[in-house]
mmCIF file of C-alpha atoms in Angstrom:
data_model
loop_
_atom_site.group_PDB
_atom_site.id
_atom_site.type_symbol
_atom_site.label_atom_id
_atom_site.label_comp_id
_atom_site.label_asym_id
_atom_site.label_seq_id
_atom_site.Cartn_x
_atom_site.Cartn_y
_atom_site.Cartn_z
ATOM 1 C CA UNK A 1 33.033 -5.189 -14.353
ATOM 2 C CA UNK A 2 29.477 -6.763 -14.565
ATOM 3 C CA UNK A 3 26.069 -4.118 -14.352
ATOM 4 C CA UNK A 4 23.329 -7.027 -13.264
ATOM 5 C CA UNK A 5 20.069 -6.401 -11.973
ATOM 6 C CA UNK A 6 19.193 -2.758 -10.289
ATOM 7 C CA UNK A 7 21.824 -0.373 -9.557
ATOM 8 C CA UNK A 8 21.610 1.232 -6.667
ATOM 9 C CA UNK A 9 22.446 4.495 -5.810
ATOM 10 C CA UNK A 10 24.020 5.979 -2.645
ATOM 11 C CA UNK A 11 22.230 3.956 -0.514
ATOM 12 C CA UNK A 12 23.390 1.319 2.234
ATOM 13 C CA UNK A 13 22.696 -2.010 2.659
ATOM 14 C CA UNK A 14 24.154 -5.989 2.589
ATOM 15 C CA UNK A 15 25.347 -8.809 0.165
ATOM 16 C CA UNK A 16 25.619 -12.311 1.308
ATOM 17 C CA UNK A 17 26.527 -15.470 -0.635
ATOM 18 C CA UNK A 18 24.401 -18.682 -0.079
ATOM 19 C CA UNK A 19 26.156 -21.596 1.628
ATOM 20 C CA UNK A 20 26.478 -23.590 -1.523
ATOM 21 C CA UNK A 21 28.363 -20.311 -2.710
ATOM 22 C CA UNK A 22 26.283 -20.089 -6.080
ATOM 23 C CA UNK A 23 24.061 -17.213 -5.409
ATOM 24 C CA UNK A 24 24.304 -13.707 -4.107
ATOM 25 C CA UNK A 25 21.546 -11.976 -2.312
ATOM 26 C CA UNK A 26 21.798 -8.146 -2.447
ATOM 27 C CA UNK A 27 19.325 -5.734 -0.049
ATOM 28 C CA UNK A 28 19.020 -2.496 0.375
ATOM 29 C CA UNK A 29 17.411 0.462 2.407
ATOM 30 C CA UNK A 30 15.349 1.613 -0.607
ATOM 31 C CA UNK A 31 13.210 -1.702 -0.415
ATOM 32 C CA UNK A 32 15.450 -3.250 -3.024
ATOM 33 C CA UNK A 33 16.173 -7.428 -2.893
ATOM 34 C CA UNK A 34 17.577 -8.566 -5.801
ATOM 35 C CA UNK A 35 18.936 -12.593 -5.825
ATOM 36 C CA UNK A 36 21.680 -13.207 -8.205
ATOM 37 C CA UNK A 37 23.805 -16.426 -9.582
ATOM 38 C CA UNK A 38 26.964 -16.802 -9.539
ATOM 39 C CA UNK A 39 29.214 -18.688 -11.706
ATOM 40 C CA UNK A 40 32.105 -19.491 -9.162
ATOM 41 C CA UNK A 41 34.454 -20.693 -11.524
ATOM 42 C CA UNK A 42 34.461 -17.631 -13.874
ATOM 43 C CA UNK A 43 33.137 -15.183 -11.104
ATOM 44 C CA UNK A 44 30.293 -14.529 -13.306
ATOM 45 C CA UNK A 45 27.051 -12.935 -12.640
ATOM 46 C CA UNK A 46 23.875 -14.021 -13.879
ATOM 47 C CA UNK A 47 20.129 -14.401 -14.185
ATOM 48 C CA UNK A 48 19.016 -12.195 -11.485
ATOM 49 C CA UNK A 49 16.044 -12.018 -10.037
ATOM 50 C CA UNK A 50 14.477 -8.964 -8.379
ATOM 51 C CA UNK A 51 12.424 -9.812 -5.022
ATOM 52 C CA UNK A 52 11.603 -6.597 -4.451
ATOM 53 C CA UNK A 53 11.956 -3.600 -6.372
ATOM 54 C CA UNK A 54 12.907 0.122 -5.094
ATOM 55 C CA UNK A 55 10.873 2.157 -4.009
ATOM 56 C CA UNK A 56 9.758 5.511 -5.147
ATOM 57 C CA UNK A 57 11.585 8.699 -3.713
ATOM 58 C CA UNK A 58 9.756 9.817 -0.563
ATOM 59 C CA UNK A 59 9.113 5.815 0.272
ATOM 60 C CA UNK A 60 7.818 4.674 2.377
ATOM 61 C CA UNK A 61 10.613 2.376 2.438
ATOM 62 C CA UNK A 62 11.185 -0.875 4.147
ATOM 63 C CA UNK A 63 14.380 -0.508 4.923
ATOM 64 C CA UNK A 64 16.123 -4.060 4.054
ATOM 65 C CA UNK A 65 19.346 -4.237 6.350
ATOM 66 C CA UNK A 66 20.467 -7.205 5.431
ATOM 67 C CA UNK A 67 19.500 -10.401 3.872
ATOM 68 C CA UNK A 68 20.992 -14.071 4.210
ATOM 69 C CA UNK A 69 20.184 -17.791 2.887
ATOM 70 C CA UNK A 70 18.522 -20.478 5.203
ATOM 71 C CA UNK A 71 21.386 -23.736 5.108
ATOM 72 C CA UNK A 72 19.843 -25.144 2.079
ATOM 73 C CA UNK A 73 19.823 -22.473 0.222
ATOM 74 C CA UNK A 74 15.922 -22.737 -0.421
ATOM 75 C CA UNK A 75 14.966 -19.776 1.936
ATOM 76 C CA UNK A 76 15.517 -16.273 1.925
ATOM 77 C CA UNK A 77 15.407 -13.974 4.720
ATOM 78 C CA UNK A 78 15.360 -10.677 5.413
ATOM 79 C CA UNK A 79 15.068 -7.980 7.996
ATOM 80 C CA UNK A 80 13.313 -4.735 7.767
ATOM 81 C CA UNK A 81 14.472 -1.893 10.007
ATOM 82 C CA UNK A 82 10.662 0.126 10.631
ATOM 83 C CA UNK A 83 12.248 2.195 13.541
ATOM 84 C CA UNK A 84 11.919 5.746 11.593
ATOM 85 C CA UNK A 85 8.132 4.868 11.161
ATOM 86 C CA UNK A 86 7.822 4.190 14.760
ATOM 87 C CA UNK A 87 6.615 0.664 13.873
ATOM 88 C CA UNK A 88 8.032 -2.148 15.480
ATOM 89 C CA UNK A 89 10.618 -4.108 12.328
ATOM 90 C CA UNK A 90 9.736 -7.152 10.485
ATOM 91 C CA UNK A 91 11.821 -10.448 9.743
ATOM 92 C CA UNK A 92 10.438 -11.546 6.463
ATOM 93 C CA UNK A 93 10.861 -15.143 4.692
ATOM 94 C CA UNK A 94 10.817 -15.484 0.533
ATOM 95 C CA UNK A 95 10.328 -18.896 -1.055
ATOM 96 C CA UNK A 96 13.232 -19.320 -3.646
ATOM 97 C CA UNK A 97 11.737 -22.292 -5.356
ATOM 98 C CA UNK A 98 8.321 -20.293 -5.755
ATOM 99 C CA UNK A 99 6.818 -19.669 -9.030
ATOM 100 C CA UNK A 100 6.423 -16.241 -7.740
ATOM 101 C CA UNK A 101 8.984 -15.188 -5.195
ATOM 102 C CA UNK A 102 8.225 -11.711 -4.000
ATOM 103 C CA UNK A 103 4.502 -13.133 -3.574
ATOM 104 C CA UNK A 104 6.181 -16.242 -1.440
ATOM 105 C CA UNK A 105 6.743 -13.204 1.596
ATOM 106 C CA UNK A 106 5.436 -14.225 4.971
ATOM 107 C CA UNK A 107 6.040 -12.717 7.842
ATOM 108 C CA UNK A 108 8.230 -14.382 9.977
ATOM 109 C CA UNK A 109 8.364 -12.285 12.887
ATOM 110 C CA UNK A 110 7.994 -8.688 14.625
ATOM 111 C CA UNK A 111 10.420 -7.046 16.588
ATOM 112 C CA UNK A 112 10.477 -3.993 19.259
ATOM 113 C CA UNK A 113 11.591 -1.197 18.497
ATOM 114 C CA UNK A 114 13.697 -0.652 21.128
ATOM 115 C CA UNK A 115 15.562 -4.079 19.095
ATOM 116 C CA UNK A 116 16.935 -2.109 16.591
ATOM 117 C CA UNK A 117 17.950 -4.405 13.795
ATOM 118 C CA UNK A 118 20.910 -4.202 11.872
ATOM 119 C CA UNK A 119 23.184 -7.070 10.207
ATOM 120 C CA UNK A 120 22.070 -10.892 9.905
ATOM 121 C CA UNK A 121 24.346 -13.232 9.304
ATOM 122 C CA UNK A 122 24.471 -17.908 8.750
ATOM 123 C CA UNK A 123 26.588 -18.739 11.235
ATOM 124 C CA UNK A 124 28.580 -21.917 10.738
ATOM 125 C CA UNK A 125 25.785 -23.843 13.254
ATOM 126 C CA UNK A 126 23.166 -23.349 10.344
ATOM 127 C CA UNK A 127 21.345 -20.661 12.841
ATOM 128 C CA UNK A 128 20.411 -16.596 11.257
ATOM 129 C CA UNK A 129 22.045 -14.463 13.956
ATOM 130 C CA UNK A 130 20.947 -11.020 14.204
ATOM 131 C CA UNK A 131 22.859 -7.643 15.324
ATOM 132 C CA UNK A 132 21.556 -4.797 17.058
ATOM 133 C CA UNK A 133 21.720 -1.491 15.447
ATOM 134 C CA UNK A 134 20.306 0.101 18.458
ATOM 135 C CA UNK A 135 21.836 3.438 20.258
ATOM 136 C CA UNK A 136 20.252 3.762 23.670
ATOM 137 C CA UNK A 137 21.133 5.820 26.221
ATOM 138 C CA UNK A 138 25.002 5.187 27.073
ATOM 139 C CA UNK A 139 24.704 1.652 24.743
ATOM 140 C CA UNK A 140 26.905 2.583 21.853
ATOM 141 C CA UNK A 141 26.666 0.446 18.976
ATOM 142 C CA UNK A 142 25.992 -3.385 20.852
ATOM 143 C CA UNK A 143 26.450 -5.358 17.691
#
């Protein structure tokens, strides 16, 4: 058993290894990113690095849903879930080979609300696919 970067406390959210399986990117609903290698020949943890950092009780809170690698491994993206704000939710993009990483955000894109994100996944194609997290009216959970 391995403690590495934040821990994270009754909260949901996504891991996802990089395609080169040697990092780890770990999100959360309390705003927290945290990037992490992995050793896997030992199944070691290491070196972490925190993207963003929790927020305080109360938020407001981003609410990271999930986060993946680009192909290359030299991209990180993640999606923010705004519905409870009313606000339509953001698909953000972090610079891994930045100096700065969490200062490397751009905004990628907006979506609806009625979009509802939820899980985001690198598809063997080397395309981000994104799930729906919506519930309309008689729609269930469309993922």
């Amino acid at each position: 058993m391995q403690n590495v970067g934040y821990s994270i406390f009754g909260n949901l959210g996504d891991i996802s290894f990089n395609a080169q399986g040697t990092k780890l990117v770990i999100s959360s609903l309390n705003n927290y990113i945290g990037v992490i290698n992995f050793d896997r020949c030992y199944g070691f943890l290491h070196s972490p690095v925190i993207v963003e950092t929790p927020s305080s009780p109360g938020g407001p809170f981003k609410f990271y849903h999930a986060a993946v690698f680009s192909p290359d491994g030299t991209k990180l993206y993640a999606i923010s879930n705004q519905q409870q704000y009313n606000i339509w939710s953001k698909l953000y993009q972090f610079d891994l080979t930045a100096t700065n990483i969490p200062a490397s955000r751009v905004l990628v894109d907006s979506l609806p609300l009625d979009a509802g994100p939820g899980g985001m996944e690198l598809a063997p194609d080397g395309k981000i696919y994104i799930s729906s997290a919506y519930i309309g009216l008689g729609s269930g959970w469309p993922y």
